[in-house]
Short mmCIF file of C-alpha atoms in Angstrom, two decimals:
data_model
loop_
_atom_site.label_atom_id
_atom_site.label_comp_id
_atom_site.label_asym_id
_atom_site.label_seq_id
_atom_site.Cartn_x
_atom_site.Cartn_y
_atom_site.Cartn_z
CA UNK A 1 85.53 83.20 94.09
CA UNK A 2 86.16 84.90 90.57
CA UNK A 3 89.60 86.67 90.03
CA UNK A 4 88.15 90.33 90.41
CA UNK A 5 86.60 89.64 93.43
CA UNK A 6 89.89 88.63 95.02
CA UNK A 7 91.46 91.29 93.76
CA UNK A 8 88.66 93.85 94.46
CA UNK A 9 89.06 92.32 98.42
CA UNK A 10 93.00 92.10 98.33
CA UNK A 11 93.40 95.71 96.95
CA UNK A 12 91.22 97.00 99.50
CA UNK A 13 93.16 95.88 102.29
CA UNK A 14 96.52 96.62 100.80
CA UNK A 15 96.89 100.05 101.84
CA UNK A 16 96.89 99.00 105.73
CA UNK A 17 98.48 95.78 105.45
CA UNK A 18 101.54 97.04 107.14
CA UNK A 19 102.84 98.35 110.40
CA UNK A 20 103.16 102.24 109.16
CA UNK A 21 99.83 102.71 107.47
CA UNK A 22 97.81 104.84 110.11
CA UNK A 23 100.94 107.41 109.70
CA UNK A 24 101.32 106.47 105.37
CA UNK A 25 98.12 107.44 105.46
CA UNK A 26 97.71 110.31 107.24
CA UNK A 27 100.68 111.91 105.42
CA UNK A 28 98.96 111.02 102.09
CA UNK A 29 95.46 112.91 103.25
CA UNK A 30 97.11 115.85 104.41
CA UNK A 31 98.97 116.12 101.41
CA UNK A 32 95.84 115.97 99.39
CA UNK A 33 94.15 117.97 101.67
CA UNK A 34 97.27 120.85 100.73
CA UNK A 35 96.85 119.93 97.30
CA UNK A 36 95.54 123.67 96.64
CA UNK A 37 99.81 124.12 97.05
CA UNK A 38 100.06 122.28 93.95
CA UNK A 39 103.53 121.02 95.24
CA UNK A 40 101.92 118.43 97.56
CA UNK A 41 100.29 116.67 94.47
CA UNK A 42 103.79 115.90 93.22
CA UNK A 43 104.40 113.71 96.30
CA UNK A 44 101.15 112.00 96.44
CA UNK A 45 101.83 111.06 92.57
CA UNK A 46 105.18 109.94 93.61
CA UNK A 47 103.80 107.99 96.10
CA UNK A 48 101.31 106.70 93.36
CA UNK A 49 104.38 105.17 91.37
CA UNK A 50 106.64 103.96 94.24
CA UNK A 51 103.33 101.92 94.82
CA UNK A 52 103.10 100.74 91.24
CA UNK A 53 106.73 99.72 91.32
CA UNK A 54 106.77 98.09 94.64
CA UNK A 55 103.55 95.83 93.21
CA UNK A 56 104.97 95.11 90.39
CA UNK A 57 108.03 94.25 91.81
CA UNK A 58 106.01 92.13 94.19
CA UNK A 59 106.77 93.44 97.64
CA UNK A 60 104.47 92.62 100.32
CA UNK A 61 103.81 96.19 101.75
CA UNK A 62 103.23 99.77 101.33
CA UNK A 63 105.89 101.41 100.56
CA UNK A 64 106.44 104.74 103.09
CA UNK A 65 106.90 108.25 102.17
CA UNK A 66 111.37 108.92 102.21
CA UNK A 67 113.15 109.95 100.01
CA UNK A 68 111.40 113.14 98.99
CA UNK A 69 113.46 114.45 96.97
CA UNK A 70 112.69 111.07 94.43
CA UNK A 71 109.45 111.07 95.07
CA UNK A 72 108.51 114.38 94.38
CA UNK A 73 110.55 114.33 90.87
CA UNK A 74 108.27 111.31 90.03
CA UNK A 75 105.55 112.64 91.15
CA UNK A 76 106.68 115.55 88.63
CA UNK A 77 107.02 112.93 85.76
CA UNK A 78 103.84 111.47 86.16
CA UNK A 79 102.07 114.57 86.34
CA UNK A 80 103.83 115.57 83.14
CA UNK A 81 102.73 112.32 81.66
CA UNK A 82 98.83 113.19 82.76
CA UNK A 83 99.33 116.82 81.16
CA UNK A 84 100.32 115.48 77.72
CA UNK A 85 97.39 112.90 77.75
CA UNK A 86 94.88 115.61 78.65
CA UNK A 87 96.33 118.55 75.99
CA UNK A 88 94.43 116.16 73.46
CA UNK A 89 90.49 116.57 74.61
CA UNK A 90 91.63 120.34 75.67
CA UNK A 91 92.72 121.28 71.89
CA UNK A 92 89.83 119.64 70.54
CA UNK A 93 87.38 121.95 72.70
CA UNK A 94 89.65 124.50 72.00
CA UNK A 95 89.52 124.31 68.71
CA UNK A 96 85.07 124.02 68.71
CA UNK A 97 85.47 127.61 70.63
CA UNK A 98 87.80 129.10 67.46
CA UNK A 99 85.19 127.28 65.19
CA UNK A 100 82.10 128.43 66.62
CA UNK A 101 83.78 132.11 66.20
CA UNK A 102 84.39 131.80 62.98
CA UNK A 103 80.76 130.46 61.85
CA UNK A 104 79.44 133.74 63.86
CA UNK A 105 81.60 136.18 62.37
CA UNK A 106 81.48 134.79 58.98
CA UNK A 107 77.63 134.12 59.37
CA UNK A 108 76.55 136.40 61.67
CA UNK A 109 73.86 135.70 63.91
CA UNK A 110 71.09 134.05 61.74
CA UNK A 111 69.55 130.67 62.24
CA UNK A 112 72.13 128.87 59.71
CA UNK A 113 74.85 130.40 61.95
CA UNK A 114 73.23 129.52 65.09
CA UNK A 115 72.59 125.63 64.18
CA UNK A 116 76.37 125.06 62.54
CA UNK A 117 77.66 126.39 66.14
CA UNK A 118 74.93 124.16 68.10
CA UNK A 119 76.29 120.60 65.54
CA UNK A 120 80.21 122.23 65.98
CA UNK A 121 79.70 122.30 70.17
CA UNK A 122 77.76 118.99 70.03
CA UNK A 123 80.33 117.12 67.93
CA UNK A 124 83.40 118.86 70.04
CA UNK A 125 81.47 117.60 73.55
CA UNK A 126 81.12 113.94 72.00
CA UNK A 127 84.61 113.64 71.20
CA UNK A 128 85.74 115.16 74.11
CA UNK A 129 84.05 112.65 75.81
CA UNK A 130 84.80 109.83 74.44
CA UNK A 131 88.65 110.82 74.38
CA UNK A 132 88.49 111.49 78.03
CA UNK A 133 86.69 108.20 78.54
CA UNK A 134 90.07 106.59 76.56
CA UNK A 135 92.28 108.57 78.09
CA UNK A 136 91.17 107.47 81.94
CA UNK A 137 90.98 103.90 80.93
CA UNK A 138 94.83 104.35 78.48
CA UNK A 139 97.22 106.58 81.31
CA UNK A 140 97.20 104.12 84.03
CA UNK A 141 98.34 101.67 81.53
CA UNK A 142 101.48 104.41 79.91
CA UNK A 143 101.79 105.33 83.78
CA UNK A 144 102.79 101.57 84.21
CA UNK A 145 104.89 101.84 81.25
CA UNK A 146 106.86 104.67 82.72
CA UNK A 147 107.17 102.91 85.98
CA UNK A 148 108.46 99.67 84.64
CA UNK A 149 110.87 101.35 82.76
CA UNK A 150 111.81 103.97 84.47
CA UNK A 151 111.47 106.55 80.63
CA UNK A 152 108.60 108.92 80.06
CA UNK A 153 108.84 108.07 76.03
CA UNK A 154 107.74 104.62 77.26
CA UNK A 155 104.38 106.08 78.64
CA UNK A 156 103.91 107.03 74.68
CA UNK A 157 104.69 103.82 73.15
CA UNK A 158 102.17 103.01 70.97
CA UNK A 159 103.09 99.16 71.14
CA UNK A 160 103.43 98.93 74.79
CA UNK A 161 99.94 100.60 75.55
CA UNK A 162 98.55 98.54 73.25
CA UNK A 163 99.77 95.49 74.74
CA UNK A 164 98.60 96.92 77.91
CA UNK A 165 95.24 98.32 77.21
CA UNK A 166 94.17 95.49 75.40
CA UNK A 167 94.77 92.54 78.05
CA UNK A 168 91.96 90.97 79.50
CA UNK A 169 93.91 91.07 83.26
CA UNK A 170 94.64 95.28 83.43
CA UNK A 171 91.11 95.51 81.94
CA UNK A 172 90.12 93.36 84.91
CA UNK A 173 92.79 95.50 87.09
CA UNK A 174 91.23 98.61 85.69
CA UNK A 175 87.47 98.29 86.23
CA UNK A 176 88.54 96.99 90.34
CA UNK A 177 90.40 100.19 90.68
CA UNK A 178 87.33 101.87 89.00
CA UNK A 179 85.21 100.51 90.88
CA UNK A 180 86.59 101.27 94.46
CA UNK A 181 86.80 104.85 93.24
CA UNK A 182 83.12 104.92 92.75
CA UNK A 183 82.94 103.69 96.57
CA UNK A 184 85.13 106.03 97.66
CA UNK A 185 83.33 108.58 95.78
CA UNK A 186 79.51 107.70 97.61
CA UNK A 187 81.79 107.54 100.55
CA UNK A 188 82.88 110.95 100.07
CA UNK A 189 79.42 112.13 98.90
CA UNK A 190 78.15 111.02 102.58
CA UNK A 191 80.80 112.23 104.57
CA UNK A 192 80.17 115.81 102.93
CA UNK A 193 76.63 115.71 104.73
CA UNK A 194 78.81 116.72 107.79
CA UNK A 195 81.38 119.30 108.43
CA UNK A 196 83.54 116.87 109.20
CA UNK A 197 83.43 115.11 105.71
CA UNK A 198 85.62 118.20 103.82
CA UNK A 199 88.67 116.79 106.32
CA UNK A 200 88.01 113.47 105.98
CA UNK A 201 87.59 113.28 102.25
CA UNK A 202 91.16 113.68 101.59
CA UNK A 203 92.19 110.27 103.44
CA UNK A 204 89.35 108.32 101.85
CA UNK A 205 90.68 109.68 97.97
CA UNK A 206 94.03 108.98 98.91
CA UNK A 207 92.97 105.28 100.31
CA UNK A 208 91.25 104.58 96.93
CA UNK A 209 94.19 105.76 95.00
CA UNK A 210 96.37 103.67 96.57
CA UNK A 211 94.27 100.35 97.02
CA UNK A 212 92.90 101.63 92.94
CA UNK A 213 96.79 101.46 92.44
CA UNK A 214 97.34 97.74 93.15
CA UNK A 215 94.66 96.57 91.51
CA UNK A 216 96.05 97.82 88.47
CA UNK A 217 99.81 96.48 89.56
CA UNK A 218 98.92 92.97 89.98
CA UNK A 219 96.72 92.64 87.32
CA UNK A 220 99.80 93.52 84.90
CA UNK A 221 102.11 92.45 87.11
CA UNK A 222 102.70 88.86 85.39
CA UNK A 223 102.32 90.46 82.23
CA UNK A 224 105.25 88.87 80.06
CA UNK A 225 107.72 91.43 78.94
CA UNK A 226 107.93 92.86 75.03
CA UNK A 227 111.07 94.12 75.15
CA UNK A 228 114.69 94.49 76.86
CA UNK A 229 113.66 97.52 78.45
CA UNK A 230 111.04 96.29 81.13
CA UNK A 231 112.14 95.35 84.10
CA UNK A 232 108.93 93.74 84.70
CA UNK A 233 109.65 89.46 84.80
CA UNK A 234 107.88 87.48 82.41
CA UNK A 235 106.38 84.86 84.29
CA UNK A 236 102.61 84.44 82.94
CA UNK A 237 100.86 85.37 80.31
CA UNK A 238 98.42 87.65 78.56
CA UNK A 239 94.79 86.71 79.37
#
């Protein structure tokens, strides 16, 4: 049995493997299901890194949601750490929307004008893309970063990330926790056939996320360390 495949199976059953998961759970799915509060996405994101850090500090189980007051400032850092990464992709469209003005107003509305603004909005929608393809696969990696070191410059380390992203084992790590969200998202996509599946989607996201969460841990949990600063133990080595 190939190393993803164990850790596709192992992450899957993480989030139940201990005696509080039915109310973990439950907690997590109402809290996404209140995410319209914005507040409640703190704590599930806090949740997301006690996770990380229990993995990578090799504990068995789960944590459980305590402490809220830690969690949800956590869940406040990592949501800072998301905002920075995604004010790149939104300047750059930004910017295509200033551009394309200016080509109108400068050029008015003839054909000339009209194809510059059509290569401007295709250009901006390619890079967007492909940033926001780089940024999904590069913040769990600066998330892990943060969590190991407990400093949000660390999720900006150019050196660190690049150690990271560029491993063969979170690669691995990162296309398992990929691919359960793609499960969970046909999951989701059925359960919305019913009335019932706008409840239930909640608990299935916040499953994913979780199991999605170790797969990353582990795979970068061995991961030797680069500096003083993480807390992580060196005990293997980069794939």
């Amino acid at each position: 049995m190939s190393r993803s495949t164990t850790m596709f199976q192992e992450a899957l059953s993480y989030p139940r493997d201990s005696d509080s998961a039915v109310k973990t759970i439950a907690i997590g799915g109402v809290l996404l299901f209140l995410s319209f509060l914005v507040v409640p996405v703190f704590f599930v994101l806090g949740y997301i890194a006690r996770t990380l850090r229990a993995v990578l500090d090799d504990e068995a189980e789960p944590p459980v949601f305590d402490d809220w007051g830690d969690l949800g400032m956590d869940g406040l850092k990592v949501f800072a750490i998301g905002f920075a990464y995604s004010l790149v992709p939104a300047a750059i469209a930004l910017t295509a929307v200033f551009a394309s003005g200016a080509t109108l107003g400068l050029g008015g509305n003839g054909a000339g004008s009209g194809l510059a603004v059509g290569l401007i909005a295709l250009v901006a929608t390619l890079a967007v893309t492909v940033l926001s393809l780089a940024i999904a696969y590069v913040l769990p990696a600066a998330i892990v970063a943060y969590v190991r070191t407990d400093s949000i410059a660390a999720a900006f380390a150019p050196d660190e990330l690049r150690r990271l992203a560029f491993s063969r084992t979170y690669a691995t790590g990162w296309l398992v926790a990929f691919g359960i969200s793609l499960i969970a998202g046909v999951l989701i996509g059925v359960l919305n056939a019913v009335v019932i599946g706008a409840v239930l989607a909640p608990f299935v996201t916040f499953y994913a996320n979780v199991a999605g969460t170790y797969a990353i841990g582990t795979a970068v949990r061995d991961m030797p360390a680069t500096d003083a600063g993480d807390k992580t133990p060196a005990t293997g080595s980069v794939a």
